[in-house]
mmCIF file with all atom_site columns, C-alpha atoms in Angstrom:
data_model
loop_
_atom_site.group_PDB
_atom_site.id
_atom_site.type_symbol
_atom_site.label_atom_id
_atom_site.label_alt_id
_atom_site.label_comp_id
_atom_site.label_asym_id
_atom_site.label_entity_id
_atom_site.label_seq_id
_atom_site.pdbx_PDB_ins_code
_atom_site.Cartn_x
_atom_site.Cartn_y
_atom_site.Cartn_z
_atom_site.occupancy
_atom_site.B_iso_or_equiv
_atom_site.pdbx_formal_charge
_atom_site.auth_seq_id
_atom_site.auth_comp_id
_atom_site.auth_asym_id
_atom_site.auth_atom_id
_atom_site.pdbx_PDB_model_num
ATOM 1   C CA . SER A 1 1   ? 140.987 21.884  149.542 1.00 62.00 ? 1   SER A CA 1
ATOM 2   C CA . SER A 1 2   ? 137.993 21.060  148.083 1.00 69.00 ? 2   SER A CA 1
ATOM 3   C CA . GLY A 1 3   ? 136.435 24.477  149.282 1.00 73.00 ? 3   GLY A CA 1
ATOM 4   C CA . ILE A 1 4   ? 139.446 26.578  147.638 1.00 77.00 ? 4   ILE A CA 1
ATOM 5   C CA . ASN A 1 5   ? 138.771 24.585  144.524 1.00 82.00 ? 5   ASN A CA 1
ATOM 6   C CA . ALA A 1 6   ? 135.065 25.428  144.563 1.00 82.00 ? 6   ALA A CA 1
ATOM 7   C CA . GLU A 1 7   ? 135.810 29.058  145.181 1.00 84.00 ? 7   GLU A CA 1
ATOM 8   C CA . TYR A 1 8   ? 138.321 29.012  142.427 1.00 85.00 ? 8   TYR A CA 1
ATOM 9   C CA . GLY A 1 9   ? 136.024 27.424  139.951 1.00 87.00 ? 9   GLY A CA 1
ATOM 10  C CA . ARG A 1 10  ? 133.339 30.019  141.173 1.00 89.00 ? 10  ARG A CA 1
ATOM 11  C CA . GLU A 1 11  ? 135.735 32.891  140.252 1.00 90.00 ? 11  GLU A CA 1
ATOM 12  C CA . LYS A 1 12  ? 137.001 31.452  137.036 1.00 91.00 ? 12  LYS A CA 1
ATOM 13  C CA . ARG A 1 13  ? 133.071 31.271  136.105 1.00 93.00 ? 13  ARG A CA 1
ATOM 14  C CA . ASP A 1 14  ? 132.319 34.951  137.038 1.00 94.00 ? 14  ASP A CA 1
ATOM 15  C CA . MET A 1 15  ? 135.324 36.213  135.389 1.00 94.00 ? 15  MET A CA 1
ATOM 16  C CA . GLU A 1 16  ? 134.284 34.060  132.274 1.00 95.00 ? 16  GLU A CA 1
ATOM 17  C CA . ASP A 1 17  ? 130.967 35.282  132.309 1.00 95.00 ? 17  ASP A CA 1
ATOM 18  C CA . ALA A 1 18  ? 132.249 39.064  132.732 1.00 95.00 ? 18  ALA A CA 1
ATOM 19  C CA . LYS A 1 19  ? 134.442 38.507  129.666 1.00 96.00 ? 19  LYS A CA 1
ATOM 20  C CA . LYS A 1 20  ? 131.591 37.162  127.413 1.00 96.00 ? 20  LYS A CA 1
ATOM 21  C CA . LEU A 1 21  ? 129.068 40.259  129.199 1.00 96.00 ? 21  LEU A CA 1
ATOM 22  C CA . ALA A 1 22  ? 132.005 42.490  127.599 1.00 96.00 ? 22  ALA A CA 1
ATOM 23  C CA . GLU A 1 23  ? 132.483 41.057  124.467 1.00 96.00 ? 23  GLU A CA 1
ATOM 24  C CA . GLU A 1 24  ? 128.733 40.992  123.872 1.00 96.00 ? 24  GLU A CA 1
ATOM 25  C CA . ARG A 1 25  ? 128.540 44.578  125.019 1.00 96.00 ? 25  ARG A CA 1
ATOM 26  C CA . ARG A 1 26  ? 131.372 45.298  122.357 1.00 96.00 ? 26  ARG A CA 1
ATOM 27  C CA . ARG A 1 27  ? 129.582 43.770  119.604 1.00 96.00 ? 27  ARG A CA 1
ATOM 28  C CA . GLN A 1 28  ? 126.286 45.593  120.258 1.00 96.00 ? 28  GLN A CA 1
ATOM 29  C CA . LYS A 1 29  ? 128.357 48.796  120.460 1.00 96.00 ? 29  LYS A CA 1
ATOM 30  C CA . ILE A 1 30  ? 130.029 48.162  117.050 1.00 96.00 ? 30  ILE A CA 1
ATOM 31  C CA . GLU A 1 31  ? 126.656 47.034  115.546 1.00 95.00 ? 31  GLU A CA 1
ATOM 32  C CA . ASP A 1 32  ? 124.814 50.413  116.856 1.00 96.00 ? 32  ASP A CA 1
ATOM 33  C CA . GLN A 1 33  ? 127.880 52.451  115.636 1.00 96.00 ? 33  GLN A CA 1
ATOM 34  C CA . LYS A 1 34  ? 127.249 50.530  112.128 1.00 96.00 ? 34  LYS A CA 1
ATOM 35  C CA . ALA A 1 35  ? 123.543 51.036  112.076 1.00 95.00 ? 35  ALA A CA 1
ATOM 36  C CA . ARG A 1 36  ? 124.174 54.811  112.903 1.00 95.00 ? 36  ARG A CA 1
ATOM 37  C CA . LYS A 1 37  ? 126.572 55.319  109.861 1.00 96.00 ? 37  LYS A CA 1
ATOM 38  C CA . ALA A 1 38  ? 124.341 53.692  107.475 1.00 96.00 ? 38  ALA A CA 1
ATOM 39  C CA . VAL A 1 39  ? 121.504 55.803  108.954 1.00 96.00 ? 39  VAL A CA 1
ATOM 40  C CA . LEU A 1 40  ? 123.642 59.086  108.381 1.00 96.00 ? 40  LEU A CA 1
ATOM 41  C CA . ASP A 1 41  ? 125.000 57.652  105.035 1.00 96.00 ? 41  ASP A CA 1
ATOM 42  C CA . LYS A 1 42  ? 121.438 57.366  104.045 1.00 95.00 ? 42  LYS A CA 1
ATOM 43  C CA . ILE A 1 43  ? 120.326 60.780  104.915 1.00 95.00 ? 43  ILE A CA 1
ATOM 44  C CA . LYS A 1 44  ? 123.602 62.084  103.205 1.00 96.00 ? 44  LYS A CA 1
ATOM 45  C CA . GLN A 1 45  ? 122.527 60.473  100.086 1.00 95.00 ? 45  GLN A CA 1
ATOM 46  C CA . ASP A 1 46  ? 118.976 61.746  100.437 1.00 95.00 ? 46  ASP A CA 1
ATOM 47  C CA . ARG A 1 47  ? 120.239 65.380  100.791 1.00 95.00 ? 47  ARG A CA 1
ATOM 48  C CA . LEU A 1 48  ? 122.557 64.784  97.904  1.00 94.00 ? 48  LEU A CA 1
ATOM 49  C CA . SER A 1 49  ? 119.962 63.612  95.603  1.00 93.00 ? 49  SER A CA 1
ATOM 50  C CA . LYS A 1 50  ? 117.466 66.564  96.727  1.00 92.00 ? 50  LYS A CA 1
ATOM 51  C CA . GLU A 1 51  ? 120.287 68.908  96.022  1.00 92.00 ? 51  GLU A CA 1
ATOM 52  C CA . LYS A 1 52  ? 120.894 67.405  92.292  1.00 91.00 ? 52  LYS A CA 1
ATOM 53  C CA . GLU A 1 53  ? 117.218 67.159  91.532  1.00 89.00 ? 53  GLU A CA 1
ATOM 54  C CA . LYS A 1 54  ? 117.261 71.156  92.537  1.00 88.00 ? 54  LYS A CA 1
ATOM 55  C CA . GLU A 1 55  ? 120.017 71.805  90.568  1.00 86.00 ? 55  GLU A CA 1
ATOM 56  C CA . SER A 1 56  ? 118.554 70.007  87.640  1.00 84.00 ? 56  SER A CA 1
ATOM 57  C CA . ASN A 1 57  ? 115.269 72.010  87.714  1.00 80.00 ? 57  ASN A CA 1
ATOM 58  C CA . LYS A 1 58  ? 117.150 75.278  87.877  1.00 78.00 ? 58  LYS A CA 1
ATOM 59  C CA . ARG A 1 59  ? 119.154 74.180  84.728  1.00 71.00 ? 59  ARG A CA 1
ATOM 60  C CA . VAL A 1 60  ? 115.834 73.601  83.131  1.00 62.00 ? 60  VAL A CA 1
ATOM 61  C CA . GLY A 1 61  ? 114.825 76.915  84.034  1.00 57.00 ? 61  GLY A CA 1
ATOM 62  C CA . PRO A 1 62  ? 111.715 78.437  85.263  1.00 55.00 ? 62  PRO A CA 1
ATOM 63  C CA . PRO A 1 63  ? 108.522 78.946  83.372  1.00 57.00 ? 63  PRO A CA 1
ATOM 64  C CA . GLU A 1 64  ? 108.269 81.686  81.127  1.00 59.00 ? 64  GLU A CA 1
ATOM 65  C CA . ALA A 1 65  ? 106.856 84.337  83.429  1.00 58.00 ? 65  ALA A CA 1
ATOM 66  C CA . VAL A 1 66  ? 103.743 85.591  82.052  1.00 60.00 ? 66  VAL A CA 1
ATOM 67  C CA . PRO A 1 67  ? 103.242 89.170  82.929  1.00 62.00 ? 67  PRO A CA 1
ATOM 68  C CA . GLN A 1 68  ? 99.992  89.395  85.128  1.00 68.00 ? 68  GLN A CA 1
ATOM 69  C CA . THR A 1 69  ? 97.743  92.176  84.761  1.00 68.00 ? 69  THR A CA 1
ATOM 70  C CA . SER A 1 70  ? 96.453  93.197  88.141  1.00 72.00 ? 70  SER A CA 1
ATOM 71  C CA . THR A 1 71  ? 92.909  94.608  88.164  1.00 77.00 ? 71  THR A CA 1
ATOM 72  C CA . PRO A 1 72  ? 92.677  97.069  90.154  1.00 78.00 ? 72  PRO A CA 1
ATOM 73  C CA . GLN A 1 73  ? 90.583  96.354  93.398  1.00 79.00 ? 73  GLN A CA 1
ATOM 74  C CA . PRO A 1 74  ? 87.735  98.389  94.491  1.00 79.00 ? 74  PRO A CA 1
ATOM 75  C CA . PRO A 1 75  ? 88.434  100.240 97.845  1.00 80.00 ? 75  PRO A CA 1
ATOM 76  C CA . LYS A 1 76  ? 86.988  98.190  100.686 1.00 79.00 ? 76  LYS A CA 1
ATOM 77  C CA . GLN A 1 77  ? 83.635  99.187  102.123 1.00 77.00 ? 77  GLN A CA 1
ATOM 78  C CA . TYR A 1 78  ? 83.789  99.522  106.067 1.00 79.00 ? 78  TYR A CA 1
ATOM 79  C CA . ASP A 1 79  ? 80.112  100.354 106.372 1.00 83.00 ? 79  ASP A CA 1
ATOM 80  C CA . GLU A 1 80  ? 78.974  96.976  108.133 1.00 85.00 ? 80  GLU A CA 1
ATOM 81  C CA . CYS A 1 81  ? 80.006  95.239  111.437 1.00 87.00 ? 81  CYS A CA 1
ATOM 82  C CA . ARG A 1 82  ? 78.787  91.885  112.621 1.00 88.00 ? 82  ARG A CA 1
ATOM 83  C CA . LEU A 1 83  ? 78.626  91.075  116.166 1.00 89.00 ? 83  LEU A CA 1
ATOM 84  C CA . GLN A 1 84  ? 78.623  87.532  117.379 1.00 90.00 ? 84  GLN A CA 1
ATOM 85  C CA . ILE A 1 85  ? 77.493  87.012  120.981 1.00 92.00 ? 85  ILE A CA 1
ATOM 86  C CA . ARG A 1 86  ? 77.767  83.998  122.847 1.00 91.00 ? 86  ARG A CA 1
ATOM 87  C CA . LEU A 1 87  ? 74.763  83.254  125.238 1.00 91.00 ? 87  LEU A CA 1
ATOM 88  C CA . PRO A 1 88  ? 75.080  81.509  128.724 1.00 92.00 ? 88  PRO A CA 1
ATOM 89  C CA . THR A 1 89  ? 73.096  78.370  126.967 1.00 92.00 ? 89  THR A CA 1
ATOM 90  C CA . GLY A 1 90  ? 76.004  78.261  124.586 1.00 89.00 ? 90  GLY A CA 1
ATOM 91  C CA . LYS A 1 91  ? 74.002  79.450  121.245 1.00 92.00 ? 91  LYS A CA 1
ATOM 92  C CA . PHE A 1 92  ? 75.372  82.262  119.347 1.00 89.00 ? 92  PHE A CA 1
ATOM 93  C CA . ASN A 1 93  ? 73.578  85.307  118.360 1.00 91.00 ? 93  ASN A CA 1
ATOM 94  C CA . THR A 1 94  ? 74.823  87.316  115.386 1.00 90.00 ? 94  THR A CA 1
ATOM 95  C CA . PHE A 1 95  ? 74.029  90.984  114.814 1.00 89.00 ? 95  PHE A CA 1
ATOM 96  C CA . LEU A 1 96  ? 74.578  92.819  111.475 1.00 87.00 ? 96  LEU A CA 1
ATOM 97  C CA . CYS A 1 97  ? 74.952  96.648  112.009 1.00 86.00 ? 97  CYS A CA 1
ATOM 98  C CA . ARG A 1 98  ? 75.137  98.676  108.622 1.00 84.00 ? 98  ARG A CA 1
ATOM 99  C CA . PHE A 1 99  ? 76.148  102.315 108.933 1.00 78.00 ? 99  PHE A CA 1
ATOM 100 C CA . GLY A 1 100 ? 75.445  103.745 105.422 1.00 72.00 ? 100 GLY A CA 1
ATOM 101 C CA . ASN A 1 101 ? 77.814  105.988 103.569 1.00 64.00 ? 101 ASN A CA 1
ATOM 102 C CA . LEU A 1 102 ? 80.232  107.275 106.388 1.00 56.00 ? 102 LEU A CA 1
ATOM 103 C CA . ASP A 1 103 ? 81.949  109.551 104.205 1.00 59.00 ? 103 ASP A CA 1
ATOM 104 C CA . ASN A 1 104 ? 79.356  112.028 104.075 1.00 57.00 ? 104 ASN A CA 1
ATOM 105 C CA . ASN A 1 105 ? 79.053  111.812 107.941 1.00 53.00 ? 105 ASN A CA 1
ATOM 106 C CA . TYR A 1 106 ? 82.789  113.170 108.300 1.00 54.00 ? 106 TYR A CA 1
ATOM 107 C CA . LYS A 1 107 ? 82.760  116.049 105.992 1.00 49.00 ? 107 LYS A CA 1
ATOM 108 C CA . THR A 1 108 ? 85.226  118.827 107.087 1.00 46.00 ? 108 THR A CA 1
#
């Protein structure tokens, strides 16, 4: 009889522990859901405030566009070439080759 009572008591304790664990998991799940919702709400508020800020900046209007006069760039001169060669020692040698006026070389 005492063996049966001990086994019954152990089962009862195990059931109570299982209930406590389940309750703790449920509480933790609810807390996690609340925290997740709070983070998502914060993100939503941040997005809305950024959109409102953009809208208020648009209403103010962009600053008057000053027409820029672009100065014509001179044509690029491709009359030189740089070669950089790394030696097995790790040093670099740089060579500059100048070709002069190439337009005269290709007259047709």
